[in-house]
Structures are given as structure tokens and as C-alpha cells.
mmCIF file of C-alpha atoms in Angstrom:
data_model
loop_
_atom_site.group_PDB
_atom_site.id
_atom_site.type_symbol
_atom_site.label_atom_id
_atom_site.label_comp_id
_atom_site.label_asym_id
_atom_site.label_seq_id
_atom_site.Cartn_x
_atom_site.Cartn_y
_atom_site.Cartn_z
ATOM 1 C CA UNK W 704 81.747 133.571 26.114
ATOM 2 C CA UNK W 705 81.004 137.158 25.065
ATOM 3 C CA UNK W 706 82.663 138.540 21.941
ATOM 4 C CA UNK W 707 85.031 140.875 23.834
ATOM 5 C CA UNK W 708 86.033 138.132 26.267
ATOM 6 C CA UNK W 709 86.671 135.768 23.340
ATOM 7 C CA UNK W 710 88.896 138.383 21.716
ATOM 8 C CA UNK W 711 90.859 138.698 24.948
ATOM 9 C CA UNK W 712 91.039 134.923 25.374
ATOM 10 C CA UNK W 713 92.589 134.568 21.926
ATOM 11 C CA UNK W 714 94.880 137.501 22.696
ATOM 12 C CA UNK W 715 96.202 135.639 25.742
ATOM 13 C CA UNK W 716 96.569 132.366 23.823
ATOM 14 C CA UNK W 717 98.506 133.849 20.914
ATOM 15 C CA UNK W 718 100.372 136.198 23.240
ATOM 16 C CA UNK W 719 102.050 133.259 24.998
ATOM 17 C CA UNK W 720 103.624 132.063 21.735
ATOM 18 C CA UNK W 721 104.510 135.553 20.512
ATOM 19 C CA UNK W 722 106.200 136.526 23.781
ATOM 20 C CA UNK W 723 108.236 133.329 23.860
ATOM 21 C CA UNK W 724 109.324 133.513 20.210
ATOM 22 C CA UNK W 725 110.375 137.164 20.522
ATOM 23 C CA UNK W 726 112.586 136.320 23.506
ATOM 24 C CA UNK W 727 114.045 133.027 22.265
ATOM 25 C CA UNK W 728 117.357 134.321 20.787
ATOM 26 C CA UNK W 729 118.198 136.470 23.839
ATOM 27 C CA UNK W 730 117.500 133.720 26.367
ATOM 28 C CA UNK W 731 120.343 133.315 28.859
ATOM 29 C CA UNK W 732 122.197 136.614 28.390
ATOM 30 C CA UNK W 733 123.198 138.282 31.646
ATOM 31 C CA UNK W 734 125.236 140.985 29.901
ATOM 32 C CA UNK W 735 123.266 143.650 28.061
ATOM 33 C CA UNK W 736 126.453 144.551 26.180
ATOM 34 C CA UNK W 737 126.953 141.011 24.862
ATOM 35 C CA UNK W 738 123.268 140.671 24.008
ATOM 36 C CA UNK W 739 123.296 143.805 21.866
ATOM 37 C CA UNK W 740 126.611 142.877 20.250
ATOM 38 C CA UNK W 741 124.945 139.724 18.925
ATOM 39 C CA UNK W 742 121.421 140.982 18.191
ATOM 40 C CA UNK W 743 121.363 144.770 18.370
ATOM 41 C CA UNK W 744 118.075 146.107 19.704
ATOM 42 C CA UNK W 745 115.572 143.322 19.139
ATOM 43 C CA UNK W 746 112.468 144.647 17.371
ATOM 44 C CA UNK W 747 111.389 141.578 15.408
ATOM 45 C CA UNK W 748 111.648 137.806 15.475
ATOM 46 C CA UNK W 749 115.229 136.664 14.999
ATOM 47 C CA UNK W 750 116.844 133.277 14.625
ATOM 48 C CA UNK W 751 119.441 132.477 17.283
ATOM 49 C CA UNK W 752 123.069 132.555 16.251
ATOM 50 C CA UNK W 753 124.812 129.172 16.480
ATOM 51 C CA UNK W 754 126.922 130.387 19.390
ATOM 52 C CA UNK W 755 126.126 132.159 22.669
ATOM 53 C CA UNK W 756 128.874 133.917 24.684
ATOM 54 C CA UNK W 757 127.166 133.013 27.972
ATOM 55 C CA UNK W 758 125.732 129.643 26.973
ATOM 56 C CA UNK W 759 124.074 127.795 29.835
ATOM 57 C CA UNK W 760 125.010 124.527 28.145
ATOM 58 C CA UNK W 761 128.613 124.932 29.293
ATOM 59 C CA UNK W 762 127.459 124.473 32.892
ATOM 60 C CA UNK W 763 125.311 121.366 32.345
ATOM 61 C CA UNK W 764 126.884 117.960 31.678
ATOM 62 C CA UNK W 765 125.081 115.913 29.034
ATOM 63 C CA UNK W 766 123.705 112.853 30.815
ATOM 64 C CA UNK W 767 123.894 109.390 29.305
ATOM 65 C CA UNK W 768 120.418 107.908 29.681
ATOM 66 C CA UNK W 769 118.656 104.806 28.357
ATOM 67 C CA UNK W 770 116.703 105.548 25.140
ATOM 68 C CA UNK W 771 113.350 105.484 26.935
ATOM 69 C CA UNK W 772 114.502 108.355 29.160
ATOM 70 C CA UNK W 773 116.718 110.234 26.689
ATOM 71 C CA UNK W 774 115.332 113.773 26.442
ATOM 72 C CA UNK W 775 118.228 115.181 24.368
ATOM 73 C CA UNK W 776 118.438 112.878 21.368
ATOM 74 C CA UNK W 777 121.435 111.942 19.272
ATOM 75 C CA UNK W 778 121.022 114.800 16.781
ATOM 76 C CA UNK W 779 121.629 117.437 19.474
ATOM 77 C CA UNK W 780 123.836 115.657 21.996
ATOM 78 C CA UNK W 781 127.055 117.061 20.498
ATOM 79 C CA UNK W 782 125.816 120.615 21.158
ATOM 80 C CA UNK W 783 125.900 119.939 24.888
ATOM 81 C CA UNK W 784 129.631 119.291 24.582
ATOM 82 C CA UNK W 785 130.316 122.587 22.803
ATOM 83 C CA UNK W 786 130.993 125.296 25.352
ATOM 84 C CA UNK W 787 129.500 128.119 23.319
ATOM 85 C CA UNK W 788 126.485 126.516 21.605
ATOM 86 C CA UNK W 789 123.334 128.624 21.749
ATOM 87 C CA UNK W 790 120.742 126.893 23.963
ATOM 88 C CA UNK W 791 118.241 127.080 21.091
ATOM 89 C CA UNK W 792 120.775 126.433 18.336
ATOM 90 C CA UNK W 793 119.192 125.495 15.004
ATOM 91 C CA UNK W 794 115.762 126.928 15.699
ATOM 92 C CA UNK W 795 114.115 129.341 13.270
ATOM 93 C CA UNK W 796 112.984 132.928 13.750
ATOM 94 C CA UNK W 797 109.464 132.753 15.169
ATOM 95 C CA UNK W 798 109.914 129.253 16.588
ATOM 96 C CA UNK W 799 108.878 128.423 20.133
ATOM 97 C CA UNK W 800 110.978 126.927 22.895
ATOM 98 C CA UNK W 801 110.296 123.546 24.467
ATOM 99 C CA UNK W 802 108.063 124.691 27.376
ATOM 100 C CA UNK W 803 105.621 126.435 25.015
ATOM 101 C CA UNK W 804 105.787 123.663 22.438
ATOM 102 C CA UNK W 805 104.718 121.347 25.257
ATOM 103 C CA UNK W 806 101.816 123.719 26.002
ATOM 104 C CA UNK W 807 100.435 122.955 22.539
ATOM 105 C CA UNK W 808 100.483 119.246 23.329
ATOM 106 C CA UNK W 809 98.848 119.848 26.705
ATOM 107 C CA UNK W 810 96.053 121.827 25.051
ATOM 108 C CA UNK W 811 95.434 119.004 22.562
ATOM 109 C CA UNK W 812 95.235 116.531 25.445
ATOM 110 C CA UNK W 813 92.747 118.728 27.307
ATOM 111 C CA UNK W 814 90.565 119.190 24.234
ATOM 112 C CA UNK W 815 90.503 115.510 23.339
ATOM 113 C CA UNK W 816 89.803 114.433 26.932
ATOM 114 C CA UNK W 817 87.290 117.189 27.730
ATOM 115 C CA UNK W 818 89.511 118.647 30.448
ATOM 116 C CA UNK W 819 92.787 117.934 32.201
ATOM 117 C CA UNK W 820 93.631 114.222 32.389
ATOM 118 C CA UNK W 821 96.944 113.833 34.198
ATOM 119 C CA UNK W 822 97.614 110.314 32.896
ATOM 120 C CA UNK W 823 96.935 111.205 29.267
ATOM 121 C CA UNK W 824 99.048 114.350 29.567
ATOM 122 C CA UNK W 825 102.031 112.594 31.133
ATOM 123 C CA UNK W 826 101.973 109.890 28.459
ATOM 124 C CA UNK W 827 101.990 112.535 25.708
ATOM 125 C CA UNK W 828 104.687 114.472 27.541
ATOM 126 C CA UNK W 829 107.018 111.480 27.737
ATOM 127 C CA UNK W 830 106.491 110.703 24.049
ATOM 128 C CA UNK W 831 107.337 114.264 22.985
ATOM 129 C CA UNK W 832 110.426 114.317 25.169
ATOM 130 C CA UNK W 833 111.887 110.917 24.270
ATOM 131 C CA UNK W 834 110.763 110.174 20.700
ATOM 132 C CA UNK W 835 113.510 110.989 18.152
ATOM 133 C CA UNK W 836 112.401 114.211 16.466
ATOM 134 C CA UNK W 837 109.688 114.756 19.082
ATOM 135 C CA UNK W 838 110.901 118.309 19.661
ATOM 136 C CA UNK W 839 113.547 120.609 18.154
ATOM 137 C CA UNK W 840 114.955 122.389 21.192
ATOM 138 C CA UNK W 841 118.465 121.898 22.558
ATOM 139 C CA UNK W 842 118.195 123.387 26.044
ATOM 140 C CA UNK W 843 116.126 121.257 28.410
ATOM 141 C CA UNK W 844 114.999 123.107 31.571
ATOM 142 C CA UNK W 845 115.998 121.637 34.906
ATOM 143 C CA UNK W 846 112.553 120.307 35.873
ATOM 144 C CA UNK W 847 112.517 118.065 32.807
ATOM 145 C CA UNK W 848 116.111 116.932 33.292
ATOM 146 C CA UNK W 849 115.338 116.090 36.902
ATOM 147 C CA UNK W 850 112.155 114.209 35.975
ATOM 148 C CA UNK W 851 113.831 111.848 33.518
ATOM 149 C CA UNK W 852 116.954 111.404 35.598
ATOM 150 C CA UNK W 853 114.723 110.370 38.511
ATOM 151 C CA UNK W 854 112.982 107.812 36.303
ATOM 152 C CA UNK W 855 116.284 106.489 34.978
ATOM 153 C CA UNK W 856 117.631 105.935 38.499
ATOM 154 C CA UNK W 857 114.434 104.401 39.869
ATOM 155 C CA UNK W 858 113.445 107.400 41.990
ATOM 156 C CA UNK W 859 109.910 108.713 42.371
ATOM 157 C CA UNK W 860 109.821 112.055 40.457
ATOM 158 C CA UNK W 861 107.145 113.510 42.740
ATOM 159 C CA UNK W 862 109.136 112.719 45.868
ATOM 160 C CA UNK W 863 112.357 114.074 44.349
ATOM 161 C CA UNK W 864 111.161 117.033 42.302
ATOM 162 C CA UNK W 865 113.100 120.134 41.346
ATOM 163 C CA UNK W 866 113.390 122.340 44.461
ATOM 164 C CA UNK W 867 113.283 125.692 42.648
ATOM 165 C CA UNK W 868 110.313 127.119 40.752
ATOM 166 C CA UNK W 869 111.180 128.628 37.373
ATOM 167 C CA UNK W 870 109.209 130.823 34.991
ATOM 168 C CA UNK W 871 109.582 128.305 32.177
ATOM 169 C CA UNK W 872 108.042 125.582 34.361
ATOM 170 C CA UNK W 873 104.847 127.602 34.542
ATOM 171 C CA UNK W 874 104.785 128.405 30.816
ATOM 172 C CA UNK W 875 103.947 124.839 29.814
ATOM 173 C CA UNK W 876 100.680 125.032 31.720
ATOM 174 C CA UNK W 877 99.255 128.105 29.982
ATOM 175 C CA UNK W 878 96.230 126.066 28.759
ATOM 176 C CA UNK W 879 95.387 125.155 32.361
ATOM 177 C CA UNK W 880 95.647 128.820 33.340
ATOM 178 C CA UNK W 881 93.159 129.708 30.607
ATOM 179 C CA UNK W 882 90.837 126.926 31.801
ATOM 180 C CA UNK W 883 90.121 129.110 34.849
ATOM 181 C CA UNK W 884 87.586 130.901 32.640
ATOM 182 C CA UNK W 885 85.434 127.766 32.665
ATOM 183 C CA UNK W 886 86.132 126.204 36.045
ATOM 184 C CA UNK W 887 88.423 127.923 38.583
ATOM 185 C CA UNK W 888 88.410 124.932 40.929
ATOM 186 C CA UNK W 889 89.446 122.453 38.225
ATOM 187 C CA UNK W 890 92.051 124.895 36.921
ATOM 188 C CA UNK W 891 93.514 125.228 40.404
ATOM 189 C CA UNK W 892 93.562 121.482 41.043
ATOM 190 C CA UNK W 893 94.951 120.762 37.576
ATOM 191 C CA UNK W 894 97.821 123.198 38.056
ATOM 192 C CA UNK W 895 98.592 121.696 41.439
ATOM 193 C CA UNK W 896 98.645 118.111 40.158
ATOM 194 C CA UNK W 897 100.570 118.981 36.998
ATOM 195 C CA UNK W 898 103.315 120.964 38.702
ATOM 196 C CA UNK W 899 103.597 118.442 41.542
ATOM 197 C CA UNK W 900 104.902 115.949 38.964
ATOM 198 C CA UNK W 901 107.997 118.100 38.496
ATOM 199 C CA UNK W 902 108.481 120.569 41.351
ATOM 200 C CA UNK W 903 108.795 120.147 45.087
ATOM 201 C CA UNK W 904 107.316 122.857 47.257
ATOM 202 C CA UNK W 905 104.439 125.208 46.486
ATOM 203 C CA UNK W 906 106.133 128.132 44.702
ATOM 204 C CA UNK W 907 105.492 127.050 41.115
ATOM 205 C CA UNK W 908 101.860 126.134 41.756
ATOM 206 C CA UNK W 909 101.211 129.284 43.792
ATOM 207 C CA UNK W 910 102.647 131.492 41.048
ATOM 208 C CA UNK W 911 100.785 129.669 38.266
ATOM 209 C CA UNK W 912 97.391 129.978 39.935
ATOM 210 C CA UNK W 913 98.039 133.622 40.804
ATOM 211 C CA UNK W 914 98.774 134.308 37.124
ATOM 212 C CA UNK W 915 95.613 132.409 36.169
ATOM 213 C CA UNK W 916 93.501 134.546 38.517
ATOM 214 C CA UNK W 917 95.073 137.744 37.210
ATOM 215 C CA UNK W 918 94.564 136.570 33.648
ATOM 216 C CA UNK W 919 90.885 135.820 34.264
ATOM 217 C CA UNK W 920 90.299 139.379 35.482
ATOM 218 C CA UNK W 921 91.939 140.824 32.373
ATOM 219 C CA UNK W 922 90.026 138.513 30.014
ATOM 220 C CA UNK W 923 86.790 139.601 31.719
ATOM 221 C CA UNK W 924 87.600 143.229 30.910
ATOM 222 C CA UNK W 925 89.860 144.753 33.557
ATOM 223 C CA UNK W 926 93.131 146.399 32.618
ATOM 224 C CA UNK W 927 96.258 144.824 34.073
ATOM 225 C CA UNK W 928 96.670 147.843 36.340
ATOM 226 C CA UNK W 929 93.081 147.687 37.601
ATOM 227 C CA UNK W 930 93.352 143.962 38.238
ATOM 228 C CA UNK W 931 96.568 144.375 40.231
ATOM 229 C CA UNK W 932 95.754 147.530 42.199
ATOM 230 C CA UNK W 933 91.983 147.381 42.627
ATOM 231 C CA UNK W 934 90.871 143.752 42.381
ATOM 232 C CA UNK W 935 93.720 142.034 44.246
ATOM 233 C CA UNK W 936 95.057 142.759 47.712
ATOM 234 C CA UNK W 937 98.838 143.021 48.276
ATOM 235 C CA UNK W 938 98.833 139.873 50.405
ATOM 236 C CA UNK W 939 97.472 137.734 47.536
ATOM 237 C CA UNK W 940 100.990 137.030 46.224
ATOM 238 C CA UNK W 941 104.476 138.239 47.120
ATOM 239 C CA UNK W 942 104.930 139.770 43.654
ATOM 240 C CA UNK W 943 102.258 142.412 44.386
ATOM 241 C CA UNK W 944 104.404 144.049 47.070
ATOM 242 C CA UNK W 945 106.905 145.709 44.703
ATOM 243 C CA UNK W 946 106.850 149.490 43.978
ATOM 244 C CA UNK W 947 105.999 149.144 40.284
ATOM 245 C CA UNK W 948 104.481 152.614 39.908
ATOM 246 C CA UNK W 949 107.607 154.230 41.317
ATOM 247 C CA UNK W 950 109.825 152.231 38.972
ATOM 248 C CA UNK W 951 107.672 153.123 35.975
ATOM 249 C CA UNK W 952 108.404 156.821 36.528
ATOM 250 C CA UNK W 953 112.050 156.178 35.624
ATOM 251 C CA UNK W 954 113.099 156.598 31.994
ATOM 252 C CA UNK W 955 114.727 153.207 31.705
ATOM 253 C CA UNK W 956 114.163 149.800 33.240
ATOM 254 C CA UNK W 957 117.437 149.606 35.172
ATOM 255 C CA UNK W 958 115.993 150.098 38.662
ATOM 256 C CA UNK W 959 113.349 147.430 38.148
ATOM 257 C CA UNK W 960 115.844 145.003 36.610
ATOM 258 C CA UNK W 961 118.395 145.576 39.367
ATOM 259 C CA UNK W 962 115.751 145.249 42.084
ATOM 260 C CA UNK W 963 114.128 142.055 40.825
ATOM 261 C CA UNK W 964 116.841 140.197 38.912
ATOM 262 C CA UNK W 965 116.559 138.666 35.455
ATOM 263 C CA UNK W 966 117.051 134.957 35.908
ATOM 264 C CA UNK W 967 114.905 131.883 35.987
ATOM 265 C CA UNK W 968 113.283 131.635 39.403
ATOM 266 C CA UNK W 969 109.734 132.814 39.992
ATOM 267 C CA UNK W 970 111.080 135.063 42.768
ATOM 268 C CA UNK W 971 112.945 137.088 40.133
ATOM 269 C CA UNK W 972 110.944 136.510 36.985
ATOM 270 C CA UNK W 973 107.399 137.170 38.113
ATOM 271 C CA UNK W 974 107.910 140.653 39.617
ATOM 272 C CA UNK W 975 109.857 141.736 36.526
ATOM 273 C CA UNK W 976 107.088 140.341 34.305
ATOM 274 C CA UNK W 977 104.431 142.348 36.155
ATOM 275 C CA UNK W 978 106.550 145.488 35.927
ATOM 276 C CA UNK W 979 106.901 145.117 32.148
ATOM 277 C CA UNK W 980 103.168 144.444 31.796
ATOM 278 C CA UNK W 981 102.295 147.552 33.783
ATOM 279 C CA UNK W 982 104.777 149.797 31.986
ATOM 280 C CA UNK W 983 104.380 148.573 28.412
ATOM 281 C CA UNK W 984 101.134 146.583 28.502
ATOM 282 C CA UNK W 985 99.226 149.186 26.490
ATOM 283 C CA UNK W 986 101.461 148.371 23.502
ATOM 284 C CA UNK W 987 101.767 144.620 23.031
ATOM 285 C CA UNK W 988 104.816 144.699 20.751
ATOM 286 C CA UNK W 989 106.613 147.145 23.039
ATOM 287 C CA UNK W 990 106.010 144.807 25.985
ATOM 288 C CA UNK W 991 107.323 141.593 24.423
ATOM 289 C CA UNK W 992 110.371 143.259 22.863
ATOM 290 C CA UNK W 993 111.205 145.235 26.026
ATOM 291 C CA UNK W 994 111.361 141.848 27.709
ATOM 292 C CA UNK W 995 113.449 140.304 24.919
ATOM 293 C CA UNK W 996 116.031 143.076 25.213
ATOM 294 C CA UNK W 997 116.554 142.411 28.930
ATOM 295 C CA UNK W 998 117.762 138.837 28.425
ATOM 296 C CA UNK W 999 118.079 136.411 31.315
ATOM 297 C CA UNK W 1000 115.038 134.158 31.645
ATOM 298 C CA UNK W 1001 113.474 136.036 28.745
ATOM 299 C CA UNK W 1002 111.374 133.181 27.370
ATOM 300 C CA UNK W 1003 109.574 132.194 30.577
ATOM 301 C CA UNK W 1004 108.825 135.846 31.315
ATOM 302 C CA UNK W 1005 107.806 136.296 27.695
ATOM 303 C CA UNK W 1006 104.990 133.776 28.035
ATOM 304 C CA UNK W 1007 103.499 135.501 31.094
ATOM 305 C CA UNK W 1008 103.954 138.980 29.616
ATOM 306 C CA UNK W 1009 102.547 137.841 26.285
ATOM 307 C CA UNK W 1010 99.470 136.304 27.896
ATOM 308 C CA UNK W 1011 98.659 139.301 30.091
ATOM 309 C CA UNK W 1012 99.465 142.002 27.528
ATOM 310 C CA UNK W 1013 97.764 139.908 24.836
ATOM 311 C CA UNK W 1014 94.607 139.560 26.916
ATOM 312 C CA UNK W 1015 94.566 143.303 27.553
ATOM 313 C CA UNK W 1016 94.997 144.087 23.855
ATOM 314 C CA UNK W 1017 92.735 141.361 22.501
ATOM 315 C CA UNK W 1018 93.567 139.255 19.472
ATOM 316 C CA UNK W 1019 92.183 141.905 17.105
ATOM 317 C CA UNK W 1020 94.935 144.321 18.182
ATOM 318 C CA UNK W 1021 97.869 141.914 18.110
ATOM 319 C CA UNK W 1022 100.562 142.403 15.419
ATOM 320 C CA UNK W 1023 99.328 140.226 12.560
ATOM 321 C CA UNK W 1024 102.710 140.303 10.825
ATOM 322 C CA UNK W 1025 104.293 138.616 13.851
ATOM 323 C CA UNK W 1026 101.486 136.075 14.092
ATOM 324 C CA UNK W 1027 102.090 135.116 10.456
ATOM 325 C CA UNK W 1028 105.795 134.569 11.208
ATOM 326 C CA UNK W 1029 105.252 132.105 14.058
ATOM 327 C CA UNK W 1030 106.609 128.746 12.938
ATOM 328 C CA UNK W 1031 103.623 126.851 14.307
ATOM 329 C CA UNK W 1032 100.956 129.456 13.484
ATOM 330 C CA UNK W 1033 98.656 126.914 11.831
ATOM 331 C CA UNK W 1034 98.809 124.545 14.775
ATOM 332 C CA UNK W 1035 98.397 127.394 17.272
ATOM 333 C CA UNK W 1036 95.260 128.569 15.486
ATOM 334 C CA UNK W 1037 93.699 125.098 15.220
ATOM 335 C CA UNK W 1038 94.452 124.136 18.819
ATOM 336 C CA UNK W 1039 93.430 127.581 20.081
ATOM 337 C CA UNK W 1040 90.019 127.195 18.440
ATOM 338 C CA UNK W 1041 89.547 123.800 20.110
ATOM 339 C CA UNK W 1042 90.662 125.174 23.485
ATOM 340 C CA UNK W 1043 88.312 128.142 23.155
ATOM 341 C CA UNK W 1044 85.373 125.777 22.567
ATOM 342 C CA UNK W 1045 86.381 123.715 25.594
ATOM 343 C CA UNK W 1046 86.717 126.746 27.857
ATOM 344 C CA UNK W 1047 83.511 128.337 26.549
ATOM 345 C CA UNK W 1048 81.635 125.072 27.066
ATOM 346 C CA UNK W 1049 80.504 124.933 23.444
#
């Protein structure tokens, strides 16, 4: 891999973790007023407050599952009974949410197996999710809840997957998106097989491979704008049909936010992610914090925005002070180096 492409590869890798960590405290806010009352204008990594005025946990009953399928754990179960607990209560500034933490484990699996091994990955996944202390997050996205509840009730997870595709579902498979640089066909098949374990329908897979293709163009040297408007045709993916250039002419982001929506589904999250990349992608920090200040499904969008804006900037132009404040910076660096060697075929 050429030096510039390597710099962009590392920019995408680190960008996923930076974008997620920046957005973690504002995840789940639908009210801009309430978000800014709690966090002001977010310009740096912040730890989540213990409480959240719009906590998603108040809408999700805590299931009682056998230990081998228990994805919550006894240390956090009480938080699911508190109506105002922050979905990432107890996490540190610069810490990553569960989907991106899982991406680290996926990358390790790929590096140790020489590529994507679905059986090895699923075994690691189940261990992380059900081992006491295996992860530190409180909020468990719906695809993971559905997966373990299917297992606990004797249902086939693939035949009874989550019907909606969410941005956070895609985030876990960032390493497979980056693998497109080595083998597009294996990246495509890996994404299909991986997402089929959790999601019914084609939306999650279609969005993930579209992002992978877009990412590969940017890593090879195109700007995000060139990749979207010159290298891809509007019929490649539904998210390319939005009037991003017209929205960008506005002073604020209100028209884009109101037109796309801010919540978890790919239908809402992906167009808004592309808009933010196009408007702010020349300034990596501006892009990830513009996203954080919108709220909603901020973390899932943050991964996609971080990867694309990070690839465009290159690792050498990423904010080193933020990199140093990532909780898992050492692990991200070590695993990123292994993944780079795998993708480069070294």
C-alpha cells in the first residue's frame, strides 16, 4: 500500500473511534435544548452524566436471561430499571460504545485468522457479550438484544433477525469495510454473512457495502465530494439522491436535519452522515463535533463520519490530542497496525 493510501487507511481506522467517542455523551437526545443544557456546545471528549432526560433505557424492559445469554450483566442491570439513567452511564470521556468496542474484537479475529472467519468471530462476540466484565456499556442495541433473546427462546437468530437496519449495526463491521482495500469480493461477502446473523432484509448489508466502496475511493485519493458526485452514480444507493449541495449553502444544519431525521435507522442516519461529511469533511474535528451536537443516533453516524472524514484527512492530520485521550488508544494502535498488514498483504 502506498504511503498516502496508508495514511488515509489509518485516518479511517482511528476516525471510527474518534467519531464514536466524541458523540457518546449526546447519544439519544432528540431535543437540542436538553442536549445543550447538559453538555453545552460539545467541542471535546466528555464523560456522560449519570442521568439522561430522554434516556432510551426507560422504554426497554430489562430481560431476565440465563447466564449464557445475559448480555447486560449484574453490575449494570439496576440501571435498566432507573428511568433516567444515561445509556452509557459510567463510561469515561474518550471511551467507545459497544458497537465500536466489538469492532476491535472483530479486527483481532480477522488478523489472527488471516481474514474473516464467521465462526471464530461469533464465538468471540458471544464471549464479549456474556462474560462478566466483557464490556463496559449499559445500552445494548436492538440487534444484539434480539440475537440473544432468540437464542434464549430456542429461535434461529438468522431466521428471526432484527427487521430494521441501524447505523450502530454497521459500525461494528468497520474492519470488514476496510478489508475492501485488499479484496472487494471477500469484503462484500463477509459483510453479507456477518450482518445476516443479526438483521433480516438487505438494508444493513447494502448500506455497509456502499460505505465500504465510498471509503475505498477516498483511501485511494479521491475527496469525499469527488467520490460521491463523480465516481458514483445516483442510483448506486438511495442516500445519493439527496440535495446535499443545496443544504450546504444554508448557514445552519436545520434543513438537513429536518429533512433526513436524526435517529437510528440507516434511512435517516446515512444521508445525514453524508451531508456532514460533505459540509465539514475538510476539517475532521469540525465534522465529528458537528455530528455530536446534533444528538439522536450520534454514535453510529459518528463512526461513518469519522471513517470518511478521517480517510480524507489522513492520520497525519488527525487531532493528536484527541487520539491520546481515547481510552483504548494503545489497543487501537496495536490492532490497527495488524489490520493494516492484513489489508496490505504484508
